[in-house]
Amino acid sequence: MYRLRARRFIVCLLSISLLTTGLPAISYAGIIGTQSMIEMEQSDADRARVDSFIKQENVRDQMIGLGADPAEVGERLAALTDEELRILSRNIDNLPAGGSSLLAVIGITFVVLLLLEVTGVIDIFKKV
Amino acid sequence: MDVHHIRPPGLIVVICLLVSGCTANRPALDSILAGTTLPATLELADTPFFPQEAYQCGPAALATVLVSSEVDVTPEELAARVYLPKRQGSLQLELVAASRRYQRLPYQLDPELPALLAELQRGRPVLVLQNLGLASYPVWHYAVVIGFDSAPNTILLRSGDRERVMMKTGKFMRSWELANNWALVTLRPGEFPVNPDESRYLQAVAAMESTGKVEAAATFYQAALERWPVSTLAMFGLGNSYYTQGKLQRAEMQYRRLLAIQPSNAAARNNLAQVLADRGCSDAAFAEVDAALDITPQDSPIRKSLLEIRARLVNRTPPLQEPRIPCPAATESGWH
């Protein structure tokens, strides 16, 4: 059972690596994609290209890790361009995630006041 | 301890940071409006309002602008597509990506207040990212700008669970600047922002095309070509959109149109060769491939593609279509 799983894993890994090594920067059927052309114009032709398959898998894992519905993630990834995937795969944890309510603002204000109080810049809480 | 112990300079800093938001040195709305054709007051009162649930201002704000651009969508539907529970929020890139899924072009505005206000004058509410906290303690928040009023010097927003927030212009600008002045409109197929940047617009369309919305992308490219008739990128993109839809003759026409302006564009010649090959016009395709190979550097990815097309031609891969329309003469299209 264990061996079968291990074998399956290795087969998966090998087929992924086979797939990815063969992927050209060009989209399909001999047509050069519009995005590829933009990228070629914007960068050196021999700039290292991060493979889109690996990027997708990387971002998929991170998005599921952040609680995205696994059933939706495929379509969410498909809506992103290669460049956007590149940005997310590098930086998903540090990009702004807008979502805060007024409560968070009040929280921040309180924390700042508290810090200033502790460091002795202000002295308002002891009166209360 | 009593009040005397509050140190005045510290208190001033605190008040400045928390209360006024350091608005003193920001221009008032009427001085910003002075150099423009904008009215003194404007409100898109018909803009829909979706009160957000906890942390869901991303889906709510996106729904507001999408519904305003005639998309039938709800924040609940969008939440599954843009919300990241453990970040308690939504990423800008995902809002951009989601609006493409509804055939709306996410166009990022110039990072200036007049550009934002000008969109309102066109009837388009604007999605903005704000930082309601501090630069070092960001509190990221999405809201939708729906108007402005120079008399009390305020910006009007649909924000969070409040339908009509009046925010002092200086305070709004501070929160917006702390979010790099990020502002987005969602354009219907063929629409333009008030002052479109050609390159940014076409890159947004190319992103739409590459994520599979080729029919909408084609409409945007066509509109772009009416506005910028010699845009080779729009011709290339339109050609590719047609090709993806199987409209080979139309694709061919766009590549030829581009090559008439820019004969040395190897990518366009590559794609033209592929279209000709698909049409079963081997001689003409060979001529294009060879013409392109002459001008393509050894290390170019285009060269690899050209050689692949050539190999397929040599191996006589059956064409997608039998040549119903007569093939062009091989010499006619060759370029040297």
mmCIF file with all atom_site columns, C-alpha atoms in Angstrom, chain B residues 147-335:
data_model
loop_
_atom_site.group_PDB
_atom_site.id
_atom_site.type_symbol
_atom_site.label_atom_id
_atom_site.label_alt_id
_atom_site.label_comp_id
_atom_site.label_asym_id
_atom_site.label_entity_id
_atom_site.label_seq_id
_atom_site.pdbx_PDB_ins_code
_atom_site.Cartn_x
_atom_site.Cartn_y
_atom_site.Cartn_z
_atom_site.occupancy
_atom_site.B_iso_or_equiv
_atom_site.pdbx_formal_charge
_atom_site.auth_seq_id
_atom_site.auth_comp_id
_atom_site.auth_asym_id
_atom_site.auth_atom_id
_atom_site.pdbx_PDB_model_num
ATOM 1   C CA . GLY B 1 147 ? -19.333 61.789 -5.647  1.00 0.00 ? 147 GLY B CA 1
ATOM 2   C CA . PHE B 1 148 ? -17.867 64.939 -4.161  1.00 0.00 ? 148 PHE B CA 1
ATOM 3   C CA . ASP B 1 149 ? -19.020 68.213 -2.754  1.00 0.00 ? 149 ASP B CA 1
ATOM 4   C CA . SER B 1 150 ? -16.750 71.225 -2.693  1.00 0.00 ? 150 SER B CA 1
ATOM 5   C CA . ALA B 1 151 ? -18.921 73.245 -0.327  1.00 0.00 ? 151 ALA B CA 1
ATOM 6   C CA . PRO B 1 152 ? -18.228 71.116 2.773   1.00 0.00 ? 152 PRO B CA 1
ATOM 7   C CA . ASN B 1 153 ? -15.055 69.880 0.993   1.00 0.00 ? 153 ASN B CA 1
ATOM 8   C CA . THR B 1 154 ? -15.947 66.192 1.083   1.00 0.00 ? 154 THR B CA 1
ATOM 9   C CA . ILE B 1 155 ? -15.648 63.001 -0.968  1.00 0.00 ? 155 ILE B CA 1
ATOM 10  C CA . LEU B 1 156 ? -18.748 60.779 -0.995  1.00 0.00 ? 156 LEU B CA 1
ATOM 11  C CA . LEU B 1 157 ? -18.348 57.038 -0.648  1.00 0.00 ? 157 LEU B CA 1
ATOM 12  C CA . ARG B 1 158 ? -20.189 53.783 -0.359  1.00 0.00 ? 158 ARG B CA 1
ATOM 13  C CA . SER B 1 159 ? -18.078 52.309 2.405   1.00 0.00 ? 159 SER B CA 1
ATOM 14  C CA . GLY B 1 160 ? -18.473 49.284 4.615   1.00 0.00 ? 160 GLY B CA 1
ATOM 15  C CA . ASP B 1 161 ? -21.923 49.153 6.161   1.00 0.00 ? 161 ASP B CA 1
ATOM 16  C CA . ARG B 1 162 ? -22.558 52.845 5.493   1.00 0.00 ? 162 ARG B CA 1
ATOM 17  C CA . GLU B 1 163 ? -24.409 53.883 2.384   1.00 0.00 ? 163 GLU B CA 1
ATOM 18  C CA . ARG B 1 164 ? -23.223 57.482 2.195   1.00 0.00 ? 164 ARG B CA 1
ATOM 19  C CA . VAL B 1 165 ? -19.982 58.386 3.899   1.00 0.00 ? 165 VAL B CA 1
ATOM 20  C CA . MET B 1 166 ? -18.899 62.020 3.668   1.00 0.00 ? 166 MET B CA 1
ATOM 21  C CA . MET B 1 167 ? -15.164 62.052 4.134   1.00 0.00 ? 167 MET B CA 1
ATOM 22  C CA . LYS B 1 168 ? -13.107 65.243 4.320   1.00 0.00 ? 168 LYS B CA 1
ATOM 23  C CA . THR B 1 169 ? -11.109 65.537 1.100   1.00 0.00 ? 169 THR B CA 1
ATOM 24  C CA . GLY B 1 170 ? -7.790  65.757 2.954   1.00 0.00 ? 170 GLY B CA 1
ATOM 25  C CA . LYS B 1 171 ? -8.567  62.703 5.060   1.00 0.00 ? 171 LYS B CA 1
ATOM 26  C CA . PHE B 1 172 ? -9.653  60.747 1.993   1.00 0.00 ? 172 PHE B CA 1
ATOM 27  C CA . MET B 1 173 ? -6.500  61.740 0.113   1.00 0.00 ? 173 MET B CA 1
ATOM 28  C CA . ARG B 1 174 ? -4.298  60.669 2.993   1.00 0.00 ? 174 ARG B CA 1
ATOM 29  C CA . SER B 1 175 ? -5.948  57.248 3.239   1.00 0.00 ? 175 SER B CA 1
ATOM 30  C CA . TRP B 1 176 ? -5.789  56.888 -0.538  1.00 0.00 ? 176 TRP B CA 1
ATOM 31  C CA . GLU B 1 177 ? -2.147  57.971 -0.811  1.00 0.00 ? 177 GLU B CA 1
ATOM 32  C CA . LEU B 1 178 ? -1.225  55.432 1.867   1.00 0.00 ? 178 LEU B CA 1
ATOM 33  C CA . ALA B 1 179 ? -2.642  52.838 -0.563  1.00 0.00 ? 179 ALA B CA 1
ATOM 34  C CA . ASN B 1 180 ? -0.601  54.181 -3.506  1.00 0.00 ? 180 ASN B CA 1
ATOM 35  C CA . ASN B 1 181 ? -3.617  55.995 -4.967  1.00 0.00 ? 181 ASN B CA 1
ATOM 36  C CA . TRP B 1 182 ? -5.031  52.753 -6.309  1.00 0.00 ? 182 TRP B CA 1
ATOM 37  C CA . ALA B 1 183 ? -8.276  53.376 -8.192  1.00 0.00 ? 183 ALA B CA 1
ATOM 38  C CA . LEU B 1 184 ? -10.099 51.087 -10.577 1.00 0.00 ? 184 LEU B CA 1
ATOM 39  C CA . VAL B 1 185 ? -12.988 51.376 -13.016 1.00 0.00 ? 185 VAL B CA 1
ATOM 40  C CA . THR B 1 186 ? -14.676 48.383 -14.658 1.00 0.00 ? 186 THR B CA 1
ATOM 41  C CA . LEU B 1 187 ? -15.366 49.195 -18.300 1.00 0.00 ? 187 LEU B CA 1
ATOM 42  C CA . ARG B 1 188 ? -17.986 47.636 -20.538 1.00 0.00 ? 188 ARG B CA 1
ATOM 43  C CA . PRO B 1 189 ? -16.769 46.158 -23.871 1.00 0.00 ? 189 PRO B CA 1
ATOM 44  C CA . GLY B 1 190 ? -15.717 49.054 -26.090 1.00 0.00 ? 190 GLY B CA 1
ATOM 45  C CA . GLU B 1 191 ? -15.715 51.675 -23.319 1.00 0.00 ? 191 GLU B CA 1
ATOM 46  C CA . PHE B 1 192 ? -12.792 53.951 -22.470 1.00 0.00 ? 192 PHE B CA 1
ATOM 47  C CA . PRO B 1 193 ? -11.842 55.834 -19.344 1.00 0.00 ? 193 PRO B CA 1
ATOM 48  C CA . VAL B 1 194 ? -11.846 59.626 -19.667 1.00 0.00 ? 194 VAL B CA 1
ATOM 49  C CA . ASN B 1 195 ? -8.102  59.853 -20.326 1.00 0.00 ? 195 ASN B CA 1
ATOM 50  C CA . PRO B 1 196 ? -6.980  56.407 -21.406 1.00 0.00 ? 196 PRO B CA 1
ATOM 51  C CA . ASP B 1 197 ? -3.311  55.529 -21.448 1.00 0.00 ? 197 ASP B CA 1
ATOM 52  C CA . GLU B 1 198 ? -2.907  53.500 -24.645 1.00 0.00 ? 198 GLU B CA 1
ATOM 53  C CA . SER B 1 199 ? -0.344  51.072 -23.339 1.00 0.00 ? 199 SER B CA 1
ATOM 54  C CA . ARG B 1 200 ? -2.071  50.454 -19.988 1.00 0.00 ? 200 ARG B CA 1
ATOM 55  C CA . TYR B 1 201 ? -5.441  50.026 -21.698 1.00 0.00 ? 201 TYR B CA 1
ATOM 56  C CA . LEU B 1 202 ? -4.136  47.510 -24.228 1.00 0.00 ? 202 LEU B CA 1
ATOM 57  C CA . GLN B 1 203 ? -2.257  45.567 -21.590 1.00 0.00 ? 203 GLN B CA 1
ATOM 58  C CA . ALA B 1 204 ? -5.478  45.253 -19.627 1.00 0.00 ? 204 ALA B CA 1
ATOM 59  C CA . VAL B 1 205 ? -7.192  43.966 -22.780 1.00 0.00 ? 205 VAL B CA 1
ATOM 60  C CA . ALA B 1 206 ? -4.330  41.538 -23.441 1.00 0.00 ? 206 ALA B CA 1
ATOM 61  C CA . ALA B 1 207 ? -4.746  40.220 -19.892 1.00 0.00 ? 207 ALA B CA 1
ATOM 62  C CA . MET B 1 208 ? -8.439  39.691 -20.602 1.00 0.00 ? 208 MET B CA 1
ATOM 63  C CA . GLU B 1 209 ? -7.604  37.889 -23.840 1.00 0.00 ? 209 GLU B CA 1
ATOM 64  C CA . SER B 1 210 ? -4.997  35.665 -22.199 1.00 0.00 ? 210 SER B CA 1
ATOM 65  C CA . THR B 1 211 ? -7.441  34.619 -19.493 1.00 0.00 ? 211 THR B CA 1
ATOM 66  C CA . GLY B 1 212 ? -9.885  33.338 -22.076 1.00 0.00 ? 212 GLY B CA 1
ATOM 67  C CA . LYS B 1 213 ? -12.369 36.181 -22.565 1.00 0.00 ? 213 LYS B CA 1
ATOM 68  C CA . VAL B 1 214 ? -11.492 36.448 -26.242 1.00 0.00 ? 214 VAL B CA 1
ATOM 69  C CA . GLU B 1 215 ? -14.825 37.704 -27.541 1.00 0.00 ? 215 GLU B CA 1
ATOM 70  C CA . ALA B 1 216 ? -14.938 40.623 -25.115 1.00 0.00 ? 216 ALA B CA 1
ATOM 71  C CA . ALA B 1 217 ? -11.236 41.226 -25.745 1.00 0.00 ? 217 ALA B CA 1
ATOM 72  C CA . ALA B 1 218 ? -11.893 41.420 -29.503 1.00 0.00 ? 218 ALA B CA 1
ATOM 73  C CA . THR B 1 219 ? -14.525 44.115 -28.908 1.00 0.00 ? 219 THR B CA 1
ATOM 74  C CA . PHE B 1 220 ? -12.065 46.102 -26.774 1.00 0.00 ? 220 PHE B CA 1
ATOM 75  C CA . TYR B 1 221 ? -9.330  45.714 -29.399 1.00 0.00 ? 221 TYR B CA 1
ATOM 76  C CA . GLN B 1 222 ? -11.680 46.883 -32.162 1.00 0.00 ? 222 GLN B CA 1
ATOM 77  C CA . ALA B 1 223 ? -12.602 49.958 -30.141 1.00 0.00 ? 223 ALA B CA 1
ATOM 78  C CA . ALA B 1 224 ? -8.920  50.562 -29.431 1.00 0.00 ? 224 ALA B CA 1
ATOM 79  C CA . LEU B 1 225 ? -8.142  50.464 -33.153 1.00 0.00 ? 225 LEU B CA 1
ATOM 80  C CA . GLU B 1 226 ? -10.781 53.092 -33.822 1.00 0.00 ? 226 GLU B CA 1
ATOM 81  C CA . ARG B 1 227 ? -9.146  55.302 -31.229 1.00 0.00 ? 227 ARG B CA 1
ATOM 82  C CA . TRP B 1 228 ? -5.513  54.423 -32.004 1.00 0.00 ? 228 TRP B CA 1
ATOM 83  C CA . PRO B 1 229 ? -5.607  53.316 -35.661 1.00 0.00 ? 229 PRO B CA 1
ATOM 84  C CA . VAL B 1 230 ? -1.912  52.464 -35.956 1.00 0.00 ? 230 VAL B CA 1
ATOM 85  C CA . SER B 1 231 ? -1.594  50.504 -32.721 1.00 0.00 ? 231 SER B CA 1
ATOM 86  C CA . THR B 1 232 ? 0.313   47.381 -33.731 1.00 0.00 ? 232 THR B CA 1
ATOM 87  C CA . LEU B 1 233 ? -0.368  45.788 -30.345 1.00 0.00 ? 233 LEU B CA 1
ATOM 88  C CA . ALA B 1 234 ? -4.130  46.144 -30.866 1.00 0.00 ? 234 ALA B CA 1
ATOM 89  C CA . MET B 1 235 ? -3.823  44.589 -34.348 1.00 0.00 ? 235 MET B CA 1
ATOM 90  C CA . PHE B 1 236 ? -1.748  41.720 -32.992 1.00 0.00 ? 236 PHE B CA 1
ATOM 91  C CA . GLY B 1 237 ? -4.168  41.144 -30.124 1.00 0.00 ? 237 GLY B CA 1
ATOM 92  C CA . LEU B 1 238 ? -7.222  41.355 -32.368 1.00 0.00 ? 238 LEU B CA 1
ATOM 93  C CA . GLY B 1 239 ? -5.599  38.897 -34.782 1.00 0.00 ? 239 GLY B CA 1
ATOM 94  C CA . ASN B 1 240 ? -4.929  36.509 -31.906 1.00 0.00 ? 240 ASN B CA 1
ATOM 95  C CA . SER B 1 241 ? -8.465  36.880 -30.545 1.00 0.00 ? 241 SER B CA 1
ATOM 96  C CA . TYR B 1 242 ? -9.864  35.999 -33.965 1.00 0.00 ? 242 TYR B CA 1
ATOM 97  C CA . TYR B 1 243 ? -7.471  33.078 -34.287 1.00 0.00 ? 243 TYR B CA 1
ATOM 98  C CA . THR B 1 244 ? -8.570  31.677 -30.920 1.00 0.00 ? 244 THR B CA 1
ATOM 99  C CA . GLN B 1 245 ? -12.175 31.939 -32.091 1.00 0.00 ? 245 GLN B CA 1
ATOM 100 C CA . GLY B 1 246 ? -11.267 30.067 -35.293 1.00 0.00 ? 246 GLY B CA 1
ATOM 101 C CA . LYS B 1 247 ? -11.834 33.106 -37.494 1.00 0.00 ? 247 LYS B CA 1
ATOM 102 C CA . LEU B 1 248 ? -8.762  32.513 -39.602 1.00 0.00 ? 248 LEU B CA 1
ATOM 103 C CA . GLN B 1 249 ? -9.385  34.963 -42.448 1.00 0.00 ? 249 GLN B CA 1
ATOM 104 C CA . ARG B 1 250 ? -10.058 37.784 -40.035 1.00 0.00 ? 250 ARG B CA 1
ATOM 105 C CA . ALA B 1 251 ? -6.941  36.916 -38.042 1.00 0.00 ? 251 ALA B CA 1
ATOM 106 C CA . GLU B 1 252 ? -4.896  36.886 -41.234 1.00 0.00 ? 252 GLU B CA 1
ATOM 107 C CA . MET B 1 253 ? -6.202  40.318 -42.159 1.00 0.00 ? 253 MET B CA 1
ATOM 108 C CA . GLN B 1 254 ? -5.062  41.803 -38.839 1.00 0.00 ? 254 GLN B CA 1
ATOM 109 C CA . TYR B 1 255 ? -1.564  40.282 -39.059 1.00 0.00 ? 255 TYR B CA 1
ATOM 110 C CA . ARG B 1 256 ? -1.212  41.625 -42.614 1.00 0.00 ? 256 ARG B CA 1
ATOM 111 C CA . ARG B 1 257 ? -2.436  45.021 -41.531 1.00 0.00 ? 257 ARG B CA 1
ATOM 112 C CA . LEU B 1 258 ? 0.244   45.047 -38.825 1.00 0.00 ? 258 LEU B CA 1
ATOM 113 C CA . LEU B 1 259 ? 2.986   43.850 -41.174 1.00 0.00 ? 259 LEU B CA 1
ATOM 114 C CA . ALA B 1 260 ? 2.121   46.591 -43.643 1.00 0.00 ? 260 ALA B CA 1
ATOM 115 C CA . ILE B 1 261 ? 3.082   49.071 -40.918 1.00 0.00 ? 261 ILE B CA 1
ATOM 116 C CA . GLN B 1 262 ? 5.864   47.051 -39.316 1.00 0.00 ? 262 GLN B CA 1
ATOM 117 C CA . PRO B 1 263 ? 7.290   44.531 -41.799 1.00 0.00 ? 263 PRO B CA 1
ATOM 118 C CA . SER B 1 264 ? 10.025  43.412 -39.406 1.00 0.00 ? 264 SER B CA 1
ATOM 119 C CA . ASN B 1 265 ? 7.595   42.222 -36.708 1.00 0.00 ? 265 ASN B CA 1
ATOM 120 C CA . ALA B 1 266 ? 8.641   38.574 -36.514 1.00 0.00 ? 266 ALA B CA 1
ATOM 121 C CA . ALA B 1 267 ? 5.912   37.595 -34.043 1.00 0.00 ? 267 ALA B CA 1
ATOM 122 C CA . ALA B 1 268 ? 3.187   38.809 -36.408 1.00 0.00 ? 268 ALA B CA 1
ATOM 123 C CA . ARG B 1 269 ? 4.873   37.067 -39.330 1.00 0.00 ? 269 ARG B CA 1
ATOM 124 C CA . ASN B 1 270 ? 5.068   33.883 -37.253 1.00 0.00 ? 270 ASN B CA 1
ATOM 125 C CA . ASN B 1 271 ? 1.359   34.043 -36.521 1.00 0.00 ? 271 ASN B CA 1
ATOM 126 C CA . LEU B 1 272 ? 0.529   34.843 -40.132 1.00 0.00 ? 272 LEU B CA 1
ATOM 127 C CA . ALA B 1 273 ? 2.535   31.799 -41.182 1.00 0.00 ? 273 ALA B CA 1
ATOM 128 C CA . GLN B 1 274 ? 0.578   29.661 -38.710 1.00 0.00 ? 274 GLN B CA 1
ATOM 129 C CA . VAL B 1 275 ? -2.762  30.945 -39.994 1.00 0.00 ? 275 VAL B CA 1
ATOM 130 C CA . LEU B 1 276 ? -1.701  30.238 -43.576 1.00 0.00 ? 276 LEU B CA 1
ATOM 131 C CA . ALA B 1 277 ? -0.578  26.751 -42.550 1.00 0.00 ? 277 ALA B CA 1
ATOM 132 C CA . ASP B 1 278 ? -3.942  26.162 -40.864 1.00 0.00 ? 278 ASP B CA 1
ATOM 133 C CA . ARG B 1 279 ? -5.686  27.308 -44.017 1.00 0.00 ? 279 ARG B CA 1
ATOM 134 C CA . GLY B 1 280 ? -3.709  24.785 -46.032 1.00 0.00 ? 280 GLY B CA 1
ATOM 135 C CA . CYS B 1 281 ? -1.674  27.418 -47.862 1.00 0.00 ? 281 CYS B CA 1
ATOM 136 C CA . SER B 1 282 ? 1.693   25.725 -47.456 1.00 0.00 ? 282 SER B CA 1
ATOM 137 C CA . ASP B 1 283 ? 3.617   27.708 -50.066 1.00 0.00 ? 283 ASP B CA 1
ATOM 138 C CA . ALA B 1 284 ? 2.581   31.061 -48.657 1.00 0.00 ? 284 ALA B CA 1
ATOM 139 C CA . ALA B 1 285 ? 3.253   29.807 -45.114 1.00 0.00 ? 285 ALA B CA 1
ATOM 140 C CA . PHE B 1 286 ? 6.758   28.650 -46.087 1.00 0.00 ? 286 PHE B CA 1
ATOM 141 C CA . ALA B 1 287 ? 7.457   32.048 -47.587 1.00 0.00 ? 287 ALA B CA 1
ATOM 142 C CA . GLU B 1 288 ? 6.414   33.825 -44.371 1.00 0.00 ? 288 GLU B CA 1
ATOM 143 C CA . VAL B 1 289 ? 8.400   31.461 -42.142 1.00 0.00 ? 289 VAL B CA 1
ATOM 144 C CA . ASP B 1 290 ? 11.535  31.871 -44.200 1.00 0.00 ? 290 ASP B CA 1
ATOM 145 C CA . ALA B 1 291 ? 11.147  35.641 -44.364 1.00 0.00 ? 291 ALA B CA 1
ATOM 146 C CA . ALA B 1 292 ? 10.739  35.740 -40.582 1.00 0.00 ? 292 ALA B CA 1
ATOM 147 C CA . LEU B 1 293 ? 13.682  33.412 -39.910 1.00 0.00 ? 293 LEU B CA 1
ATOM 148 C CA . ASP B 1 294 ? 15.933  35.781 -41.858 1.00 0.00 ? 294 ASP B CA 1
ATOM 149 C CA . ILE B 1 295 ? 15.286  38.558 -39.380 1.00 0.00 ? 295 ILE B CA 1
ATOM 150 C CA . THR B 1 296 ? 14.947  36.637 -36.093 1.00 0.00 ? 296 THR B CA 1
ATOM 151 C CA . PRO B 1 297 ? 17.966  36.388 -33.770 1.00 0.00 ? 297 PRO B CA 1
ATOM 152 C CA . GLN B 1 298 ? 19.244  32.912 -32.866 1.00 0.00 ? 298 GLN B CA 1
ATOM 153 C CA . ASP B 1 299 ? 18.204  33.081 -29.220 1.00 0.00 ? 299 ASP B CA 1
ATOM 154 C CA . SER B 1 300 ? 14.688  34.440 -29.782 1.00 0.00 ? 300 SER B CA 1
ATOM 155 C CA . PRO B 1 301 ? 11.755  32.296 -28.622 1.00 0.00 ? 301 PRO B CA 1
ATOM 156 C CA . ILE B 1 302 ? 10.060  33.304 -31.878 1.00 0.00 ? 302 ILE B CA 1
ATOM 157 C CA . ARG B 1 303 ? 12.732  31.410 -33.793 1.00 0.00 ? 303 ARG B CA 1
ATOM 158 C CA . LYS B 1 304 ? 11.825  28.208 -31.989 1.00 0.00 ? 304 LYS B CA 1
ATOM 159 C CA . SER B 1 305 ? 8.187   28.695 -32.896 1.00 0.00 ? 305 SER B CA 1
ATOM 160 C CA . LEU B 1 306 ? 9.043   29.441 -36.534 1.00 0.00 ? 306 LEU B CA 1
ATOM 161 C CA . LEU B 1 307 ? 11.124  26.278 -36.793 1.00 0.00 ? 307 LEU B CA 1
ATOM 162 C CA . GLU B 1 308 ? 8.265   24.265 -35.317 1.00 0.00 ? 308 GLU B CA 1
ATOM 163 C CA . ILE B 1 309 ? 5.842   25.655 -37.876 1.00 0.00 ? 309 ILE B CA 1
ATOM 164 C CA . ARG B 1 310 ? 8.365   24.851 -40.596 1.00 0.00 ? 310 ARG B CA 1
ATOM 165 C CA . ALA B 1 311 ? 8.760   21.294 -39.308 1.00 0.00 ? 311 ALA B CA 1
ATOM 166 C CA . ARG B 1 312 ? 4.998   20.805 -39.327 1.00 0.00 ? 312 ARG B CA 1
ATOM 167 C CA . LEU B 1 313 ? 4.825   22.146 -42.867 1.00 0.00 ? 313 LEU B CA 1
ATOM 168 C CA . VAL B 1 314 ? 7.540   19.736 -43.969 1.00 0.00 ? 314 VAL B CA 1
ATOM 169 C CA . ASN B 1 315 ? 5.747   16.840 -42.293 1.00 0.00 ? 315 ASN B CA 1
ATOM 170 C CA . ARG B 1 316 ? 2.525   18.008 -43.927 1.00 0.00 ? 316 ARG B CA 1
ATOM 171 C CA . THR B 1 317 ? 0.394   18.135 -40.813 1.00 0.00 ? 317 THR B CA 1
ATOM 172 C CA . PRO B 1 318 ? -3.129  18.253 -42.202 1.00 0.00 ? 318 PRO B CA 1
ATOM 173 C CA . PRO B 1 319 ? -4.522  21.810 -42.166 1.00 0.00 ? 319 PRO B CA 1
ATOM 174 C CA . LEU B 1 320 ? -7.411  22.856 -39.910 1.00 0.00 ? 320 LEU B CA 1
ATOM 175 C CA . GLN B 1 321 ? -9.355  23.888 -42.989 1.00 0.00 ? 321 GLN B CA 1
ATOM 176 C CA . GLU B 1 322 ? -9.220  22.968 -46.620 1.00 0.00 ? 322 GLU B CA 1
ATOM 177 C CA . PRO B 1 323 ? -8.391  26.130 -48.567 1.00 0.00 ? 323 PRO B CA 1
ATOM 178 C CA . ARG B 1 324 ? -11.896 27.234 -49.506 1.00 0.00 ? 324 ARG B CA 1
ATOM 179 C CA . ILE B 1 325 ? -10.615 30.703 -50.112 1.00 0.00 ? 325 ILE B CA 1
ATOM 180 C CA . PRO B 1 326 ? -7.772  30.796 -52.638 1.00 0.00 ? 326 PRO B CA 1
ATOM 181 C CA . CYS B 1 327 ? -4.330  31.019 -51.063 1.00 0.00 ? 327 CYS B CA 1
ATOM 182 C CA . PRO B 1 328 ? -2.246  34.146 -51.571 1.00 0.00 ? 328 PRO B CA 1
ATOM 183 C CA . ALA B 1 329 ? 0.729   33.773 -53.865 1.00 0.00 ? 329 ALA B CA 1
ATOM 184 C CA . ALA B 1 330 ? 3.865   32.899 -51.930 1.00 0.00 ? 330 ALA B CA 1
ATOM 185 C CA . THR B 1 331 ? 5.891   35.756 -53.356 1.00 0.00 ? 331 THR B CA 1
ATOM 186 C CA . GLU B 1 332 ? 3.233   38.358 -52.669 1.00 0.00 ? 332 GLU B CA 1
ATOM 187 C CA . SER B 1 333 ? 3.558   38.108 -48.920 1.00 0.00 ? 333 SER B CA 1
ATOM 188 C CA . GLY B 1 334 ? 7.258   37.303 -48.605 1.00 0.00 ? 334 GLY B CA 1
ATOM 189 C CA . TRP B 1 335 ? 9.310   40.135 -47.173 1.00 0.00 ? 335 TRP B CA 1
#
